Coordinates of C-alpha atoms and ligand atoms in Angstrom, one line a residue:
X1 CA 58.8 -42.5 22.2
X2 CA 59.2 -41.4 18.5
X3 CA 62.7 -40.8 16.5
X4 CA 65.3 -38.4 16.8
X5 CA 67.0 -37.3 14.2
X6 CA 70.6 -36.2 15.0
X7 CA 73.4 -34.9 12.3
X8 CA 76.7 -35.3 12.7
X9 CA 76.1 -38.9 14.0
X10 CA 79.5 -40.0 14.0
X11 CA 80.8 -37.1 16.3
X12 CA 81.9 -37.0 19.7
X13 CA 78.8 -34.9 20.4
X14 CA 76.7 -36.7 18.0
X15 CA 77.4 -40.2 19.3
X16 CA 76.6 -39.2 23.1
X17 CA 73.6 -38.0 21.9
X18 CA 72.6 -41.1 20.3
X19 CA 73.8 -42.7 23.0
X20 CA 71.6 -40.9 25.5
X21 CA 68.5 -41.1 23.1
X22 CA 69.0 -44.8 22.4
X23 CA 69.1 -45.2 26.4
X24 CA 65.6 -43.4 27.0
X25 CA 64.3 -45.0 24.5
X26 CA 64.2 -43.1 21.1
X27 CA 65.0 -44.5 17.7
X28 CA 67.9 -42.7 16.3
X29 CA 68.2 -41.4 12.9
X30 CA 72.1 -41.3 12.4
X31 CA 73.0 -39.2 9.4
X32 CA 76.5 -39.0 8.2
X33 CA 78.6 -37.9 4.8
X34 CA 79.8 -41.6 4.0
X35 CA 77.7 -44.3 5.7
X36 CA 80.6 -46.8 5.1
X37 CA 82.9 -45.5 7.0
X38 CA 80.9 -45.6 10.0
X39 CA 80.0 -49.0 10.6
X40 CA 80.2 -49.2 14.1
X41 CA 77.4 -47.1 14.4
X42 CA 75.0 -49.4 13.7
X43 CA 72.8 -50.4 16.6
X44 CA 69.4 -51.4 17.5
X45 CA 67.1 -48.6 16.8
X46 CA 69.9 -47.0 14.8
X47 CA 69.6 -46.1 11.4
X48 CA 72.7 -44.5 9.8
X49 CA 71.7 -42.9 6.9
X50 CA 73.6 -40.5 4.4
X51 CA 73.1 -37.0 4.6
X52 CA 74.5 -33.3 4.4
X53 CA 73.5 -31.0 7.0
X54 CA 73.9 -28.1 4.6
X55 CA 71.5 -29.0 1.8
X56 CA 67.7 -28.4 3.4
X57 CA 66.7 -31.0 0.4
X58 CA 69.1 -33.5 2.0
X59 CA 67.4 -32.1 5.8
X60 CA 63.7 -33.0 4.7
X61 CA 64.4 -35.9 3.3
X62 CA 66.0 -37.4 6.5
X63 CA 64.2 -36.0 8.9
X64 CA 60.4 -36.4 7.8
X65 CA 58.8 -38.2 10.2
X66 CA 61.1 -37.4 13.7
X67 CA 60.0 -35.9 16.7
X68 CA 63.0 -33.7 17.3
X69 CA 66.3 -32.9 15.5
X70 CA 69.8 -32.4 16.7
X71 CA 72.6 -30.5 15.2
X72 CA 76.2 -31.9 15.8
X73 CA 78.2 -31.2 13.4
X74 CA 81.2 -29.8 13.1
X75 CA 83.7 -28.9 9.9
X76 CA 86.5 -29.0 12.3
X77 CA 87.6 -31.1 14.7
X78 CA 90.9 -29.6 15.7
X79 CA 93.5 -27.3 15.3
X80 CA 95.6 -29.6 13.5
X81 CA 93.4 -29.7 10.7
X82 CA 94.1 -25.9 9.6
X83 CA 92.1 -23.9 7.9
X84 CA 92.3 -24.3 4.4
X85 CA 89.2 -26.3 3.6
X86 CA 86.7 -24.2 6.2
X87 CA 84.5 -22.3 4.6
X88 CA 83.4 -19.3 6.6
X89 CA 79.4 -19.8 5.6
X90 CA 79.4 -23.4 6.8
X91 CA 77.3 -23.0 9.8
X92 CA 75.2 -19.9 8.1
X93 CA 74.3 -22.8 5.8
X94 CA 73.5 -25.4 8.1
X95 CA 70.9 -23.0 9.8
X96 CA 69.3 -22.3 6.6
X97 CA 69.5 -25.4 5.5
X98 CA 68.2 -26.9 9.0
X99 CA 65.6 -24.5 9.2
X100 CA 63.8 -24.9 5.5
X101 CA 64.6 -28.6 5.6
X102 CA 62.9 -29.3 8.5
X103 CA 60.4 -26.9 8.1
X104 CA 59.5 -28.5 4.7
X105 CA 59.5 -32.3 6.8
X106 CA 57.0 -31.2 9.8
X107 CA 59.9 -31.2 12.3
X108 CA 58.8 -28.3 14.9
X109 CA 62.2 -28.6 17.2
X110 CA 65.9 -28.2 16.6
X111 CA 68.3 -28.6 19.1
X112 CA 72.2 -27.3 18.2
X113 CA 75.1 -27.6 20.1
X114 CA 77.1 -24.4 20.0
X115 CA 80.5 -22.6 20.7
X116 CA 81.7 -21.4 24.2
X117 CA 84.5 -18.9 22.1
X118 CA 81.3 -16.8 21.8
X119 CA 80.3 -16.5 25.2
X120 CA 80.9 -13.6 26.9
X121 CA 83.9 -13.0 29.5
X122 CA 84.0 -11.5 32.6
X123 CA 85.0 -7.8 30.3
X124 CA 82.1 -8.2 28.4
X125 CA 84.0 -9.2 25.4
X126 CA 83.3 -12.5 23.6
X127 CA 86.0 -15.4 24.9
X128 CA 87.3 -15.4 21.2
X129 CA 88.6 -11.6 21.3
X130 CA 90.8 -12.1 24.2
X131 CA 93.4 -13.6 22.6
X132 CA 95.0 -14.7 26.7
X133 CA 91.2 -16.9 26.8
X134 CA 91.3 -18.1 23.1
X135 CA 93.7 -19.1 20.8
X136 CA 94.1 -16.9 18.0
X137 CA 94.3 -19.1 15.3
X138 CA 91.0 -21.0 16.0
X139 CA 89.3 -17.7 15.3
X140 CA 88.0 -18.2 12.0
X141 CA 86.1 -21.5 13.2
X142 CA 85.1 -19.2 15.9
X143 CA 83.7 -16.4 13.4
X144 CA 82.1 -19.0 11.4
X145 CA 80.2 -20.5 14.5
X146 CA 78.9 -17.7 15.5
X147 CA 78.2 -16.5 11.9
X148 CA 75.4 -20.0 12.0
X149 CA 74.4 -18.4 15.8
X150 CA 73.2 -15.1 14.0
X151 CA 71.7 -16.5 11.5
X152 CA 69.1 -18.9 13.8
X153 CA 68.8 -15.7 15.6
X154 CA 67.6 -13.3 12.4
X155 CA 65.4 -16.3 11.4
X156 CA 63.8 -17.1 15.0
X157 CA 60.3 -16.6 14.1
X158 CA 59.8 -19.4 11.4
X159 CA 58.1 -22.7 12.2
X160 CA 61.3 -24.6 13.7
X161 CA 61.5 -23.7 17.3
X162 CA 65.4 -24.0 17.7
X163 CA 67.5 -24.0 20.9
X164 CA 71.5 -23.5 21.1
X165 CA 73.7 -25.1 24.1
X166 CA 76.6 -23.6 24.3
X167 CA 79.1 -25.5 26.5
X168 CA 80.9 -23.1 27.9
X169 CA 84.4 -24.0 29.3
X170 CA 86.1 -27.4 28.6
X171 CA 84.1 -30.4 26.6
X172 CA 85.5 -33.7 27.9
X173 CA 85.2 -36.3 25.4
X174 CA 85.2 -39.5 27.8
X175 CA 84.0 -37.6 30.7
X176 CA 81.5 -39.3 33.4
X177 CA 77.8 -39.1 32.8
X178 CA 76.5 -37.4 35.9
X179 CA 72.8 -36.8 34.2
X180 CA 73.6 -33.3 35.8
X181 CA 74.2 -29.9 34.2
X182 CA 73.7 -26.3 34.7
X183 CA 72.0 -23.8 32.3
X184 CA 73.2 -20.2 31.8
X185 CA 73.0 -17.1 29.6
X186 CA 75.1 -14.9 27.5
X187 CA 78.2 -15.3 30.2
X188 CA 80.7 -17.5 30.8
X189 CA 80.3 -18.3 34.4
X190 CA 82.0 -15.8 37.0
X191 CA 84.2 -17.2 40.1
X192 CA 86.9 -19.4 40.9
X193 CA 85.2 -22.8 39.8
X194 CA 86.3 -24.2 36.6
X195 CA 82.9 -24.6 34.1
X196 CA 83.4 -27.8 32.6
X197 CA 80.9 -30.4 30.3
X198 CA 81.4 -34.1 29.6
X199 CA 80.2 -34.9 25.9
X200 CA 78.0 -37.6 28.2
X201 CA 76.2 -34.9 30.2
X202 CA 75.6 -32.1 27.3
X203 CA 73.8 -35.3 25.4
X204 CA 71.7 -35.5 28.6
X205 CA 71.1 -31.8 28.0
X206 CA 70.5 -32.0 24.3
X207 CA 67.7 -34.6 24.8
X208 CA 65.9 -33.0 27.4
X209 CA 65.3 -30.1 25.3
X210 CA 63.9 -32.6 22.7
X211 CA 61.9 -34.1 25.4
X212 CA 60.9 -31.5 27.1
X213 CA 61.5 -27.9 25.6
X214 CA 62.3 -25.6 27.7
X215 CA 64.0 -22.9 25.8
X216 CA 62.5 -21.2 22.4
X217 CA 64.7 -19.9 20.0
X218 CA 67.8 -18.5 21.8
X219 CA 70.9 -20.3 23.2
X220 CA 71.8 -21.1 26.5
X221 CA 75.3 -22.1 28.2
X222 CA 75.4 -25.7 29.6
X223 CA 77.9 -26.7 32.5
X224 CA 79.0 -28.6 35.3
X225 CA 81.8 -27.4 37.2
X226 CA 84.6 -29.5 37.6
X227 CA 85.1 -31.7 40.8
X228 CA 89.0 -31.4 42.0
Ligands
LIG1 N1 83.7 -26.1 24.4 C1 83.0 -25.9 23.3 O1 82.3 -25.0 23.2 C2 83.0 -27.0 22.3 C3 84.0 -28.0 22.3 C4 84.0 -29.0 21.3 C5 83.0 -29.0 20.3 N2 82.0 -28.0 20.3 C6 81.0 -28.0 19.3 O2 80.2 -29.1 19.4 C7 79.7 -29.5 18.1 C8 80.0 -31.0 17.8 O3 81.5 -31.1 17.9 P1 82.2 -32.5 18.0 O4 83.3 -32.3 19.0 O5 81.2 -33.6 18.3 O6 82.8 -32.6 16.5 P2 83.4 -33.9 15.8 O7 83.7 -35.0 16.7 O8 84.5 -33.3 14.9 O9 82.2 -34.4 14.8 C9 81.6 -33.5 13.9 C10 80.9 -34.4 12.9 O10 80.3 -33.5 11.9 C11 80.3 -34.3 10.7 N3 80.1 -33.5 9.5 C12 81.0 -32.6 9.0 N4 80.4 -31.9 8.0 C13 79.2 -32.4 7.8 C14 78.1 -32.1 6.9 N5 78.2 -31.2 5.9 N6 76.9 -32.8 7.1 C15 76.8 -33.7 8.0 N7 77.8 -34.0 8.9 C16 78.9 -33.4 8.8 C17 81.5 -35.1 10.7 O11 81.3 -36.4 10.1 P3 81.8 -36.7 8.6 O12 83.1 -36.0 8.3 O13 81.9 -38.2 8.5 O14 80.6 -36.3 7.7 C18 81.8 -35.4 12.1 O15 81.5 -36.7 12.5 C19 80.3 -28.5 17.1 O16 79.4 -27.5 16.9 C20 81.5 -28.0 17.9 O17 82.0 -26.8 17.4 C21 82.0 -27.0 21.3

């Protein structure tokens, strides 16, 4: 089956992921800031290794060898954290260093998990300029986000071929694997039914496009709708 290699390991995304991997079969390639503070990653056909998802020297060097990689990672994990330490180029530097890095290793596919604040609402406005659909002081995460998006965009023709999925609505960390999703575009999806992702089934999504790639170097919105 090969190895996947998936950053942001110790994330709510980036553990479903290995999760869902580990279950079909892959080896994972866990990479993390601080190996020791994540020893219950450790599995069979885990390796947690250190790594920084913004140095494409520290992307090479981890992923040399895997069939696929997967970018989980996030600066932020809430608003309580603020936004003193976020650094408006962090995902503009992941891209670059994700797409040299893994360039440089002979790793042909990148999948990324992206931001439903830049989605498109019913108006035609992204989610993250209506200030009723998204709160205002997340912005800046927002901004930086999609700063990463346009950057895989402007480099799309390179040797990685990269894919986005954007959950759009509600991520639910704990939420039931259904091994179900649906794929969209550019909108958020219209009517009265709530979009909605478990962390479980956007890991089922992420590894499909490892497995089997289906989209080339654009992003896509991933959803369920949720069951009342
Ligand atoms: N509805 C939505 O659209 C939605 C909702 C939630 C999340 N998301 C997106 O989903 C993705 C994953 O989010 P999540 O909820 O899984 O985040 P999370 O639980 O906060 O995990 C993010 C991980 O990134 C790691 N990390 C931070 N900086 C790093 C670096 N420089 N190099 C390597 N790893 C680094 C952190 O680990 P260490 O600190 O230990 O290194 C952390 O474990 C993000 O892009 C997030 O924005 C989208």
């Amino acid at each position: 089956m090969g190895a996947i290699v998936v950053f942001g390991a110790g994330g709510r995304a980036g553990r479903a992921v290995t999760a869902e991997a580990r279950a079909r079969g892959y080896a994972v390639t866990a990479v993390v800031r601080d190996p020791a503070r994540y020893p219950d990653l450790r599995a069979e056909c885990v390796t947690v290794v250190r790594g920084d998802v913004t140095d494409a020297g520290s992307v090479t060097a981890t992923a040399a060898g895997h069939v696929g990689a997967v970018h989980a990672v996030s600066p932020f994990s809430g608003p309580e954290q603020g936004f003193d330490t976020l650094d408006p180029r962090f995902f503009v530097k992941a891209a670059d260093a994700l797409l040299d890095g893994l360039a440089a290793a002979g790793v042909g596919r990148l999948v990324a998990v992206g931001l439903g604040a830049n989605l498109l609402g019913a108006d035609g406005r992204p989610v993250m300029d209506d200030p009723l659909a998204f709160p205002r002081e997340i912005r800046p995460f927002a901004l930086a986000h999609t700063a990463g998006l346009n950057r895989l965009r402007e480099r799309g023709g390179g040797p990685v071929d990269w894919a986005m999925l954007t959950p759009a609505g509600h991520l639910d960390h704990g939420g039931a694997r259904t091994g179900r999703y649906r794929v969209g575009g550019e909108q958020l999806p219209a009517g009265s039914r709530e979009p909605w992702l478990s962390y479980a089934d956007l890991a089922v999504a992420t590894v499909d496009e490892i497995e089997k790639p289906v989209r080339h170097r654009t992003r896509v919105s991933v959803f369920n709708f949720l069951e009342r």
